[in-house]
Coordinates of C-alpha atoms and ligand atoms in Angstrom, one line a residue:
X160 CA -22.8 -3.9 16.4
X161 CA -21.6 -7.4 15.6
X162 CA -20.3 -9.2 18.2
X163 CA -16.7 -9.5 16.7
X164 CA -16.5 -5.7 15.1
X165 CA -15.7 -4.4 18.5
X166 CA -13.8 -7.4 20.0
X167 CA -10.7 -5.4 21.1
X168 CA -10.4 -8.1 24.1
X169 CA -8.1 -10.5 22.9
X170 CA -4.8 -9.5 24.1
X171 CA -5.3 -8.1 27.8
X172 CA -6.0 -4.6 26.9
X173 CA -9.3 -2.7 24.9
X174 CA -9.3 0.4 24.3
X175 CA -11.8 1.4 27.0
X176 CA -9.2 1.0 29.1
X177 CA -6.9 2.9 27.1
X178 CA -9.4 5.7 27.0
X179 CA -9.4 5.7 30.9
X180 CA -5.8 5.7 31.4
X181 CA -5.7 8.7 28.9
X182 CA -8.0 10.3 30.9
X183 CA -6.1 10.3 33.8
X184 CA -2.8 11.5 32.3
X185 CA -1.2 8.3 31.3
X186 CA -1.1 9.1 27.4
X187 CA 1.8 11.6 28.1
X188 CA 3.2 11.1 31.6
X189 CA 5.7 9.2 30.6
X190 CA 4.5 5.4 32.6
X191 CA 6.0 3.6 29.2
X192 CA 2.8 3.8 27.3
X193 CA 0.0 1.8 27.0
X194 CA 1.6 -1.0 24.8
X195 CA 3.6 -1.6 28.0
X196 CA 0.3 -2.8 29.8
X197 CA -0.3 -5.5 27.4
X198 CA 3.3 -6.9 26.8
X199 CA 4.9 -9.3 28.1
X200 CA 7.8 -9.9 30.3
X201 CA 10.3 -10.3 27.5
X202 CA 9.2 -6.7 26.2
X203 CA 9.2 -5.0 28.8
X204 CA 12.8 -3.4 28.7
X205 CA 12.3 -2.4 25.2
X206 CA 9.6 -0.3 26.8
X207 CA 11.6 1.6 29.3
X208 CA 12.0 4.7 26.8
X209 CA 9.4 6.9 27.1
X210 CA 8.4 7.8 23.9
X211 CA 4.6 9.3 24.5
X212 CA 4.5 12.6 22.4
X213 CA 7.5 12.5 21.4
X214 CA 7.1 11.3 17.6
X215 CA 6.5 14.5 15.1
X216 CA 6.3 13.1 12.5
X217 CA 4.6 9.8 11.4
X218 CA 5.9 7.8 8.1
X219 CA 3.6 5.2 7.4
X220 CA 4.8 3.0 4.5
X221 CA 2.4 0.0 3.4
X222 CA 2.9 -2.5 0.4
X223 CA -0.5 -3.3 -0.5
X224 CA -0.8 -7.4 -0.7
X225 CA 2.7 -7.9 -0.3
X226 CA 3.5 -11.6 0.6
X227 CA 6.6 -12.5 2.1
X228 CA 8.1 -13.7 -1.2
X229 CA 7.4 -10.4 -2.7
X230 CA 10.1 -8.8 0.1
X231 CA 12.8 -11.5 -0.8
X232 CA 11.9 -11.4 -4.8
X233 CA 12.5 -7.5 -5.0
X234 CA 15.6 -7.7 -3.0
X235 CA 17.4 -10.2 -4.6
X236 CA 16.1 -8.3 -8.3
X237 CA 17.8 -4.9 -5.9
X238 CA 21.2 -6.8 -5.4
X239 CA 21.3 -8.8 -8.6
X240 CA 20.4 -5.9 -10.8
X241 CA 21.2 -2.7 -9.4
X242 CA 24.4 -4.2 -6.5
X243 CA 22.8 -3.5 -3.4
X244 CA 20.1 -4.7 -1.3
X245 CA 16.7 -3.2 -1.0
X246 CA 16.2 -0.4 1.7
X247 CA 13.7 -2.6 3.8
X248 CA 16.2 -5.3 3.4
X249 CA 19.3 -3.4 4.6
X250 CA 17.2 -1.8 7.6
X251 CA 17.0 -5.6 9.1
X252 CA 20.6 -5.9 8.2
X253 CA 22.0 -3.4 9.9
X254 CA 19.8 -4.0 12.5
X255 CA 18.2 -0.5 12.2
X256 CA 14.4 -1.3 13.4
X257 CA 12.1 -3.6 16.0
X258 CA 11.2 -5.9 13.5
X259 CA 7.9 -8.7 13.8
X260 CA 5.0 -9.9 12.3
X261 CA 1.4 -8.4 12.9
X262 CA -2.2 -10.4 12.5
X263 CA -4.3 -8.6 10.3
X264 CA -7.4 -10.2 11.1
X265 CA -10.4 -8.4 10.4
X266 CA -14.1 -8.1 12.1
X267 CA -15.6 -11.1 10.4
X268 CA -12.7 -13.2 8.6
X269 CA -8.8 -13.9 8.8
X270 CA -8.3 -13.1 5.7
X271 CA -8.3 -9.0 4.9
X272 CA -9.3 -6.3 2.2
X273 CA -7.4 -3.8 2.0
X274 CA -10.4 -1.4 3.6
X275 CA -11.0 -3.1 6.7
X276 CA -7.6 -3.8 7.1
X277 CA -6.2 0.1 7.0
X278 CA -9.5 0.8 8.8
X279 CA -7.7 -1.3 11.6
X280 CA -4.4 1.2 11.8
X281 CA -6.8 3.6 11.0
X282 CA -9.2 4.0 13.9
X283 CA -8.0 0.8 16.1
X284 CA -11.2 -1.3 15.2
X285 CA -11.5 -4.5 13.4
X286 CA -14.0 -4.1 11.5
X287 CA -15.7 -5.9 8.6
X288 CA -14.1 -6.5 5.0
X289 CA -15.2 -3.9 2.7
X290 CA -16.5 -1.2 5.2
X291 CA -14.1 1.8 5.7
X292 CA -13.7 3.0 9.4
X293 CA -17.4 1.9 10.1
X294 CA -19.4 -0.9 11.7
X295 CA -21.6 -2.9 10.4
X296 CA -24.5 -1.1 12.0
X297 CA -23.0 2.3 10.6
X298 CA -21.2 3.2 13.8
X299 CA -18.6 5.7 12.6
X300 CA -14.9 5.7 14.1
X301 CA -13.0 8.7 13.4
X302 CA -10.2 7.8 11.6
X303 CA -6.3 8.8 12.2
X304 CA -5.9 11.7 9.8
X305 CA -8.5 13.7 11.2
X306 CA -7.8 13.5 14.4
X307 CA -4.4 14.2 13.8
X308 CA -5.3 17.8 12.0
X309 CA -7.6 18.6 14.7
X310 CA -4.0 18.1 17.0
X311 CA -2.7 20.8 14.4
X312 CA -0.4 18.7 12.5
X313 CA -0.2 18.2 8.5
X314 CA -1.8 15.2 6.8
X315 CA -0.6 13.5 4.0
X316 CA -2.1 10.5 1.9
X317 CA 0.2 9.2 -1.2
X318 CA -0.1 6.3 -3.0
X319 CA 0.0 4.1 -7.1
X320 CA -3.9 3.6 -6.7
X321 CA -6.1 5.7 -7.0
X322 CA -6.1 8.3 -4.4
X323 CA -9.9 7.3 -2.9
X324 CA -8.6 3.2 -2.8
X325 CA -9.2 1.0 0.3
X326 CA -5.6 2.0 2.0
X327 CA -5.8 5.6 1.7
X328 CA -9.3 5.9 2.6
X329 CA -8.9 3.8 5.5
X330 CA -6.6 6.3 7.5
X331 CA -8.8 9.4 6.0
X332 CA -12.9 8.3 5.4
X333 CA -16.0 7.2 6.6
X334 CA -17.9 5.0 4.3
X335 CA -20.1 1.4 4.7
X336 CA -18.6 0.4 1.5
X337 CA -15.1 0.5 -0.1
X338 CA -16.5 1.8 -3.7
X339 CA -18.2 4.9 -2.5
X340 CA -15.1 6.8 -3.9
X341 CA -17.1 9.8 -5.3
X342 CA -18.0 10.2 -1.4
X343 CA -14.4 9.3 -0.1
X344 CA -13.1 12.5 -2.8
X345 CA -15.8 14.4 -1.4
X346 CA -14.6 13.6 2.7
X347 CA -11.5 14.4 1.6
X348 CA -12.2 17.9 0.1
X349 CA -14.5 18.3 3.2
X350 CA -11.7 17.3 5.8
X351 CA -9.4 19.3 3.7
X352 CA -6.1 16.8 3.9
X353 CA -3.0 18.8 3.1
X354 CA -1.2 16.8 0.6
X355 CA -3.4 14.2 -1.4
X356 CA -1.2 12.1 -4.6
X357 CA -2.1 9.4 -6.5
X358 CA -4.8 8.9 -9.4
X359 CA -8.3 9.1 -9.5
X360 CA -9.3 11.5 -12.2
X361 CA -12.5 9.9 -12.3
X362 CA -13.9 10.4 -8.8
X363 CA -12.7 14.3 -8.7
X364 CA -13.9 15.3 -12.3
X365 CA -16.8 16.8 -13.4
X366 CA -17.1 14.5 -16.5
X367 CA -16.8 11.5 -14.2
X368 CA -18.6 11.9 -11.0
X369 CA -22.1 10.9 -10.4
X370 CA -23.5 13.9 -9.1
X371 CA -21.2 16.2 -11.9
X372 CA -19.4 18.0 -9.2
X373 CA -16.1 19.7 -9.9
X374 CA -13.6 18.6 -7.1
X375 CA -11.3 20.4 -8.9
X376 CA -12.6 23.7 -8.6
X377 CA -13.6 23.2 -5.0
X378 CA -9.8 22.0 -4.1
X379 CA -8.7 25.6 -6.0
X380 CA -11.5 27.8 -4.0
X381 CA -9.6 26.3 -0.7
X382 CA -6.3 27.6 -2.0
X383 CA -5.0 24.2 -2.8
X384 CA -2.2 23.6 -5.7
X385 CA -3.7 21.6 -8.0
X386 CA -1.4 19.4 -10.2
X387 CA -2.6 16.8 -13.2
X388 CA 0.7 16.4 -14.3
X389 CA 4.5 15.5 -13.1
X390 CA 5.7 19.2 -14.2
X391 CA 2.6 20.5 -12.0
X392 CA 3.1 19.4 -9.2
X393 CA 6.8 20.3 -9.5
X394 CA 9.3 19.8 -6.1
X395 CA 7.8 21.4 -2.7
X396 CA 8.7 25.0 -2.4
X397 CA 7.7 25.8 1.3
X398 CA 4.8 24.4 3.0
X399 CA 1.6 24.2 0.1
X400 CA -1.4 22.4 0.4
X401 CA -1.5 19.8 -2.8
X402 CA -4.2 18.1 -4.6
X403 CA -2.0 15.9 -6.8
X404 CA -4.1 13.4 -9.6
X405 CA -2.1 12.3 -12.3
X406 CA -4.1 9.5 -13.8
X407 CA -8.2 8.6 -14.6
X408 CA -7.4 5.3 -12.9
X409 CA -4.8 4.1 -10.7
X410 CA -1.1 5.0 -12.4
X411 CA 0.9 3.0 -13.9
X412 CA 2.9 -0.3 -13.2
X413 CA 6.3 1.2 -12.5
X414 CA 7.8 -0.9 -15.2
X415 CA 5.3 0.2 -18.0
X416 CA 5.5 3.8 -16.5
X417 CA 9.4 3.6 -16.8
X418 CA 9.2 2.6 -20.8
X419 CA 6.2 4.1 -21.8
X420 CA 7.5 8.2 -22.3
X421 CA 4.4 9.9 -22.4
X422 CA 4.0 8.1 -18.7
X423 CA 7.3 8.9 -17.8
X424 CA 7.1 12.6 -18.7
X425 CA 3.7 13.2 -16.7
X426 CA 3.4 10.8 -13.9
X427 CA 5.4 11.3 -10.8
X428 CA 7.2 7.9 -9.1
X429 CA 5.9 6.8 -5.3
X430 CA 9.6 8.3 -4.4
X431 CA 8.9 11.7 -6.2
X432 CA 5.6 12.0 -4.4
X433 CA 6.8 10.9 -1.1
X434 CA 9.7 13.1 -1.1
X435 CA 7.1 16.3 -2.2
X436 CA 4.9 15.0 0.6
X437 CA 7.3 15.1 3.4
X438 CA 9.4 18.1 1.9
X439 CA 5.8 20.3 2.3
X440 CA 4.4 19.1 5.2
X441 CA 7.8 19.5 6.9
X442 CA 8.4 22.9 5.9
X443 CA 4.9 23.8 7.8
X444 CA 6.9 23.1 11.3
X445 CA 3.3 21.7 12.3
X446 CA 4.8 18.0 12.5
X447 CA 3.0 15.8 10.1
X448 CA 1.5 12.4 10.0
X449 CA 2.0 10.7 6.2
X450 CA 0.6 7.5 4.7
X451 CA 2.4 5.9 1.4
X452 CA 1.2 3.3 -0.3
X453 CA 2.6 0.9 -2.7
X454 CA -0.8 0.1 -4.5
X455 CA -0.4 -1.9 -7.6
X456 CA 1.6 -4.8 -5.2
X457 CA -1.1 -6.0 -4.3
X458 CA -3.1 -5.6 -7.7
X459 CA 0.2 -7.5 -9.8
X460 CA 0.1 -10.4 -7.3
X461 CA -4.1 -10.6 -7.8
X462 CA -2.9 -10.8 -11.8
X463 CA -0.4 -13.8 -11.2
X464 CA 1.9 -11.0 -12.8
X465 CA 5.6 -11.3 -11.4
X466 CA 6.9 -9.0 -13.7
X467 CA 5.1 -6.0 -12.3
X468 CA 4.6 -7.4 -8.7
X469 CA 9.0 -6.7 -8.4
X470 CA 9.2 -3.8 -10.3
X471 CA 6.4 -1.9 -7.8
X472 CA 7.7 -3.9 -4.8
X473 CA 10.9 -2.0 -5.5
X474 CA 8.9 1.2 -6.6
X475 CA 8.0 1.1 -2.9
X476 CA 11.5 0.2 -1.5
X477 CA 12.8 3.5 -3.0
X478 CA 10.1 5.4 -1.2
X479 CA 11.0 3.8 1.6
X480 CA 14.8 4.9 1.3
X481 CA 13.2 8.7 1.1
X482 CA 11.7 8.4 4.0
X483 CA 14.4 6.6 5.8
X484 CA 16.0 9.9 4.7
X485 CA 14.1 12.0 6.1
X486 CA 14.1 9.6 9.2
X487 CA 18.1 10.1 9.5
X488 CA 17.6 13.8 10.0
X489 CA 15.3 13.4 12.3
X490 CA 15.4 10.2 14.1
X491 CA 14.3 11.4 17.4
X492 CA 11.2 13.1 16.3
X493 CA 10.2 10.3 13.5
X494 CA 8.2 6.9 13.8
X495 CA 8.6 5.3 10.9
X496 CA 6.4 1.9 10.1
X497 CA 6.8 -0.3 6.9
X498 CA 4.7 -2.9 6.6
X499 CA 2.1 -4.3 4.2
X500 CA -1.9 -5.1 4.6
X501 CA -2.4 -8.9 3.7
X502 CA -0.7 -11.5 1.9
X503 CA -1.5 -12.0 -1.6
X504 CA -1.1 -15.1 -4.1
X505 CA 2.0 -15.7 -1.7
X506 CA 4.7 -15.6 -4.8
X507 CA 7.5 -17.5 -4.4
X508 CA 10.7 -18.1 -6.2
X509 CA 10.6 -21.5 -7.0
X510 CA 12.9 -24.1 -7.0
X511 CA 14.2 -25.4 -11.0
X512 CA 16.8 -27.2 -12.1
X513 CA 18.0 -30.8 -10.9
X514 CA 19.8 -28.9 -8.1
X515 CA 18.2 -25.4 -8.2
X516 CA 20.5 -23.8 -10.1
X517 CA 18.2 -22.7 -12.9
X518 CA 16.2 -20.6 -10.4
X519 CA 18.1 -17.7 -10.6
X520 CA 19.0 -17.6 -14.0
X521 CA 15.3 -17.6 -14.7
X522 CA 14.6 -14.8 -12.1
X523 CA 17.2 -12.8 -13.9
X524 CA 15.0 -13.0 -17.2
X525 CA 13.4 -10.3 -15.8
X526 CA 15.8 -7.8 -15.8
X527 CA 15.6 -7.3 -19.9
X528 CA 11.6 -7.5 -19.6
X529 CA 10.3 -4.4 -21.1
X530 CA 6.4 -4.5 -20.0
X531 CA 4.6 -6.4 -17.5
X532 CA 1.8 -9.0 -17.6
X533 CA -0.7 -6.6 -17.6
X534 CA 0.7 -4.3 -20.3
X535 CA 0.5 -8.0 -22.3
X536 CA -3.1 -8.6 -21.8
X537 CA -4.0 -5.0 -22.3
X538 CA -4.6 -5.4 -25.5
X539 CA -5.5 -8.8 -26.1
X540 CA -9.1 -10.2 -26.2
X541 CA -11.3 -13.0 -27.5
X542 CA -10.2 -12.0 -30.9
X543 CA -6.4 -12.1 -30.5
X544 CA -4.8 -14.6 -33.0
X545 CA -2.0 -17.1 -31.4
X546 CA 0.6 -15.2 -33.5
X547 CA -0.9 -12.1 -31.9
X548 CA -0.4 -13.7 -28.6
X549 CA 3.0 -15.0 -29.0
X550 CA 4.5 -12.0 -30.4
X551 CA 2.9 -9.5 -27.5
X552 CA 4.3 -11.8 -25.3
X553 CA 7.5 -11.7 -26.9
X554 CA 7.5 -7.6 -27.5
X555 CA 7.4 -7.3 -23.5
X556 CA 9.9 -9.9 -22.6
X557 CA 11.5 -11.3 -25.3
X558 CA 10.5 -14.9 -24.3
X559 CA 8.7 -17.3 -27.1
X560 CA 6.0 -19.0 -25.4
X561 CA 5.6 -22.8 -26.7
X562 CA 2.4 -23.0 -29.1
X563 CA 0.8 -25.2 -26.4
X564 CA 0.9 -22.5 -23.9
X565 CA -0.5 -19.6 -26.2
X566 CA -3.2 -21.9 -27.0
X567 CA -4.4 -22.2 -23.3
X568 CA -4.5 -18.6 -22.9
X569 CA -6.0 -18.5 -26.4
X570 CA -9.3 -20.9 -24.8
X571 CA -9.0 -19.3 -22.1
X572 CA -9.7 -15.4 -23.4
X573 CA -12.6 -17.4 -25.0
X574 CA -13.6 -18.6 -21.8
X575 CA -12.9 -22.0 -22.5
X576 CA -9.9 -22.8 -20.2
X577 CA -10.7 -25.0 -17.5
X578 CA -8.0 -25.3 -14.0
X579 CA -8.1 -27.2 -11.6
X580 CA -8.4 -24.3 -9.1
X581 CA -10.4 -21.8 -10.5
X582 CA -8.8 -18.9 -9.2
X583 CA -6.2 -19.5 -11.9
X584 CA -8.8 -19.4 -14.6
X585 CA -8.6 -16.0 -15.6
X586 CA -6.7 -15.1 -19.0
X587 CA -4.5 -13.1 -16.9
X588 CA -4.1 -15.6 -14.3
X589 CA -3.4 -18.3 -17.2
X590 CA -0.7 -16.3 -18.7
X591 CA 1.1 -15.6 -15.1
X592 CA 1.4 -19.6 -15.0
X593 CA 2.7 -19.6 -18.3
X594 CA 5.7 -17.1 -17.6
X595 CA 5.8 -18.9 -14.5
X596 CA 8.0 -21.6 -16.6
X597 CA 10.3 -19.4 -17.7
X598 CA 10.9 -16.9 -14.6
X599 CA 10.7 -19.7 -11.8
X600 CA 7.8 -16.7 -10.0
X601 CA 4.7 -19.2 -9.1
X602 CA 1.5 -18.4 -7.3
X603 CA -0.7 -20.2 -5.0
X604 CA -3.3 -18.6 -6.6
X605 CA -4.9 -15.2 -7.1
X606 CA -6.7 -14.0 -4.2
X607 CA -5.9 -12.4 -0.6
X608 CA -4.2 -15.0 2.1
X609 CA -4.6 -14.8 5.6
X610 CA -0.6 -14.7 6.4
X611 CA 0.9 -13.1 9.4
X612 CA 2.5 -10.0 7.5
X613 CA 6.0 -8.4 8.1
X614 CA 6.2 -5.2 10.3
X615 CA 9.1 -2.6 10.9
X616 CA 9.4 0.2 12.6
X617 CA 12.0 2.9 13.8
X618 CA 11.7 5.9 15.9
X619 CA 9.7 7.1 19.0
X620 CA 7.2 4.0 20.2
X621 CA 9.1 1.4 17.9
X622 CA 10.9 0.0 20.5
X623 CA 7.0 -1.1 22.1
X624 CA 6.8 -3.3 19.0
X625 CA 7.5 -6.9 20.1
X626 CA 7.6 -10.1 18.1
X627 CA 4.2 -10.2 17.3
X628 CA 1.8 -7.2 17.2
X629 CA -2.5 -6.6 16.6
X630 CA -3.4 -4.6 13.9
X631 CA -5.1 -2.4 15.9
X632 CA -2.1 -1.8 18.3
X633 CA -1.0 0.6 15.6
X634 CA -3.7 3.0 16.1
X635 CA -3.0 3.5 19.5
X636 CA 0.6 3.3 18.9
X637 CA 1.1 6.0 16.3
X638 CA -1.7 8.2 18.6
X639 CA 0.6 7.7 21.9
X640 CA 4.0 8.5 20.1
X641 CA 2.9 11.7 18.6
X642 CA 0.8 12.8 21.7
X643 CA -2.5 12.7 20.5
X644 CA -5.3 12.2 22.2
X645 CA -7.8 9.1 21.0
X646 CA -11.3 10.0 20.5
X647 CA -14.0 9.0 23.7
X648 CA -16.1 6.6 21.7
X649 CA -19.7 7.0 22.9
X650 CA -21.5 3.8 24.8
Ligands
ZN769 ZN1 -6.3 -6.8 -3.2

């Protein structure tokens, strides 16, 4: 193993000596819990609950690549379109959850994919970019979900990507590489989660998957509901394991899902499958531990496109208010966490105007956008006309682009569009400066950032989180609250 994979040392505690003091009885006899040992003075009253073993149910809610302009965008799009704040918004306002910001570094850089980063909740290891809940030397580290069915409770993975992505994976799989998602399908009918919703199609179908294996079939043989549709999967009636995959691909940005019909009939929203998630797994009476992901985030802020980057930011916050639902019925048995992976392209509303008053105006523009960015560029290529251009543009958000700017991203879905920083060379990229003029959304650029990221919590164990938590404190955090026992890594 490298010498950083394992490097657990950095903050007082490892989790050797976890293992030890679980050993001896600490996990559950109520000393305050091992976070305790490694806070701080300050902390140390918010640790006086004992909380070991007593958390249920586990919510875990993550934004993929959501930067801290992203939070503050989709609120003030929640109060200026729809007259009230966003959920995760409100929660700090009412001063409802312990509230900080977490270092998601991984084993070899400070800057995280999404794979090594969930691998860091997932099995309390930081391990490289790209592997999933394995070390460079192929050191395996059971990951969370497992060893929370072998404790008997229901496991639950939900998310906009599809359902074998980075985030998912890294609570449930075992691979050296974060594109292995025919084997991550296959881990997961092997380790036989109870409720699995996303997309996918192609890593679970016959037609698609390299060795021509139905998952499908496999799935049914294990007595497992299997939906390909909204109308499938239907609401939870009574505990029922699920194999929900609703698109080839990931599903839709929630803006071109909500005016597209044939989307909006068939695919379910990150609320409808969160709510049929908790609803089954909590009418098992096993307890449950559930992972929901906001996906596409993370992929609308790598396409410079602000238009879908708020509309699935807010996606997400309405999952989060059904969970904070389910949380108010049962706050003492449920930890929730909401939190988000890595920064990405760090969007901003910008300041316009000679006094900033033009910002929000601009912002506003997006209220009476139809489509997103991506929805634009889906159909145009090195052929598209500058007409073409302009008037796609103009179907999705009723904004005429100046002939100058269609001609950049003309050259530059011709390759011939030179920036200064090439990570804004990309047609897509081009076109999310372009709107950039006209919403006041900017971008530093298109790629991960290494950014402390927001984290909230509420429930059993959230009181342990202090103003600044590890990623892999999480692990050991949502293991401790529910009273299950970490794995005795070998060596
Ligand atoms: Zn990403």
């Amino acid at each position: 193993m490298s010498k950083d994979s394992n490097n657990n040392s950095g903050n007082g505690f490892n989790r050797r000596d976890f293992l030890k003091f679980g050993a001896l009885g600490g996990i559950l006899a109520g000393t305050g819990g091992l976070l305790s040992s490694c806070a701080n003075g300050s902390a140390t009253s918010r640790n006086s609950d004992n909380y070991a073993g007593k958390a249920k149910y586990i919510i875990f809610l993550v934004s993929d690549g959501m930067s801290h302009g992203t939070l503050q965008m989709a609120d003030l799009m929640s109060r200026r379109k729809l007259g009230r704040p966003s959920k995760w918004i409100s929660l700090y306002e009412e001063d409802r959850v312990a509230r900080g910001l977490m270092d998601m570094t991984t084993g070899n850089s400070n800057v995280p994919d999404s794979a090594a980063a969930a691998s860091s909740w997932g099995c309390g290891q930081r391990i490289y970019n790209g592997n999933v809940n394995m070390a460079e030397d192929g050191t395996e580290f059971e990951p969370i979900l497992p060893l929370f069915k072998n404790a008997g409770r229901k496991t639950g993975l939900v998310t906009t990507t599809k359902v074998t992505h980075a985030t998912p994976a890294g609570f449930s799989a075992n691979v050296p590489q974060r594109g292995m998602e025919d084997e991550i399908a296959q881990q997961y009918y092997e380790r036989e989660f109870d409720i699995i919703l996303g997309g996918g199609n192609i890593h679970f179908s016959d037609e698609h998957r390299e060795d021509g294996r139905n998952l499908y079939d496999g799935f049914r043989e294990k007595g497992y509901k299997v939906a390909r549709s909204k109308r499938e999967l239907g609401t939870a009636a009574g505990f029922e394991r699920t194999l929900g995959v609703f698109t080839d691909h990931h599903l839709p940005y929630s803006l071109d899902h909500e005016n597209t019909p044939d989307l909006a009939e068939n695919v379910p929203t990150l609320a409808e499958m969160s709510q049929y998630a908790i609803d089954s797994m909590y009418a098992s009476g096993d307890g449950f531990i559930l992972q929901i992901e906001g996906g596409r985030v993370d992929h609308a802020a790598h396409t410079m496109d602000g238009t879908g980057l708020v509309y699935d930011q807010l996606a997400f916050d309405d999952a989060i208010r059904v969970a904070f639902d389910f949380y108010d019925q049962h706050p003492e048995e449920t930890l929730v966490i909401i939190t988000t992976d890595h920064g990405n392209a760090n969007p901003a509303l910008n300041a316009a105007g000679s006094r900033y008053d033009d910002s929000v105006p601009n912002f506003d523009k997006l209220q009476t956008f139809r489509y997103t960015n991506n929805w634009i560029m889906s159909e145009l290529n090195d052929s598209s006309s500058l007409s073409e251009i302009r008037s796609r543009i103009g179907t999705a958000t009723g904004i005429e682009v100046e002939r100058a700017h269609a001609q950049m991203l003309y050259d530059a879905l011709r390759g011939d569009f030179r920036a200064a920083y090439r990570m804004k060379e990309r047609p897509m990229n081009v076109l999310g400066d372009i709107m950039s003029n006209h919403t006041s959304i900017a971008f530093t650029g298109s790629v991960h950032t290494a950014d402390y990221v927001e984290l909230a919590a509420a429930g059993p164990g959230s009181s342990s989180i202090g103003a600044f938590t590890r990623n892999t404190d999480l692990f050991t955090l949502m293991l401790e609250s529910a009273g299950v026992e970490a794995p005795v890594m070998a060596g």
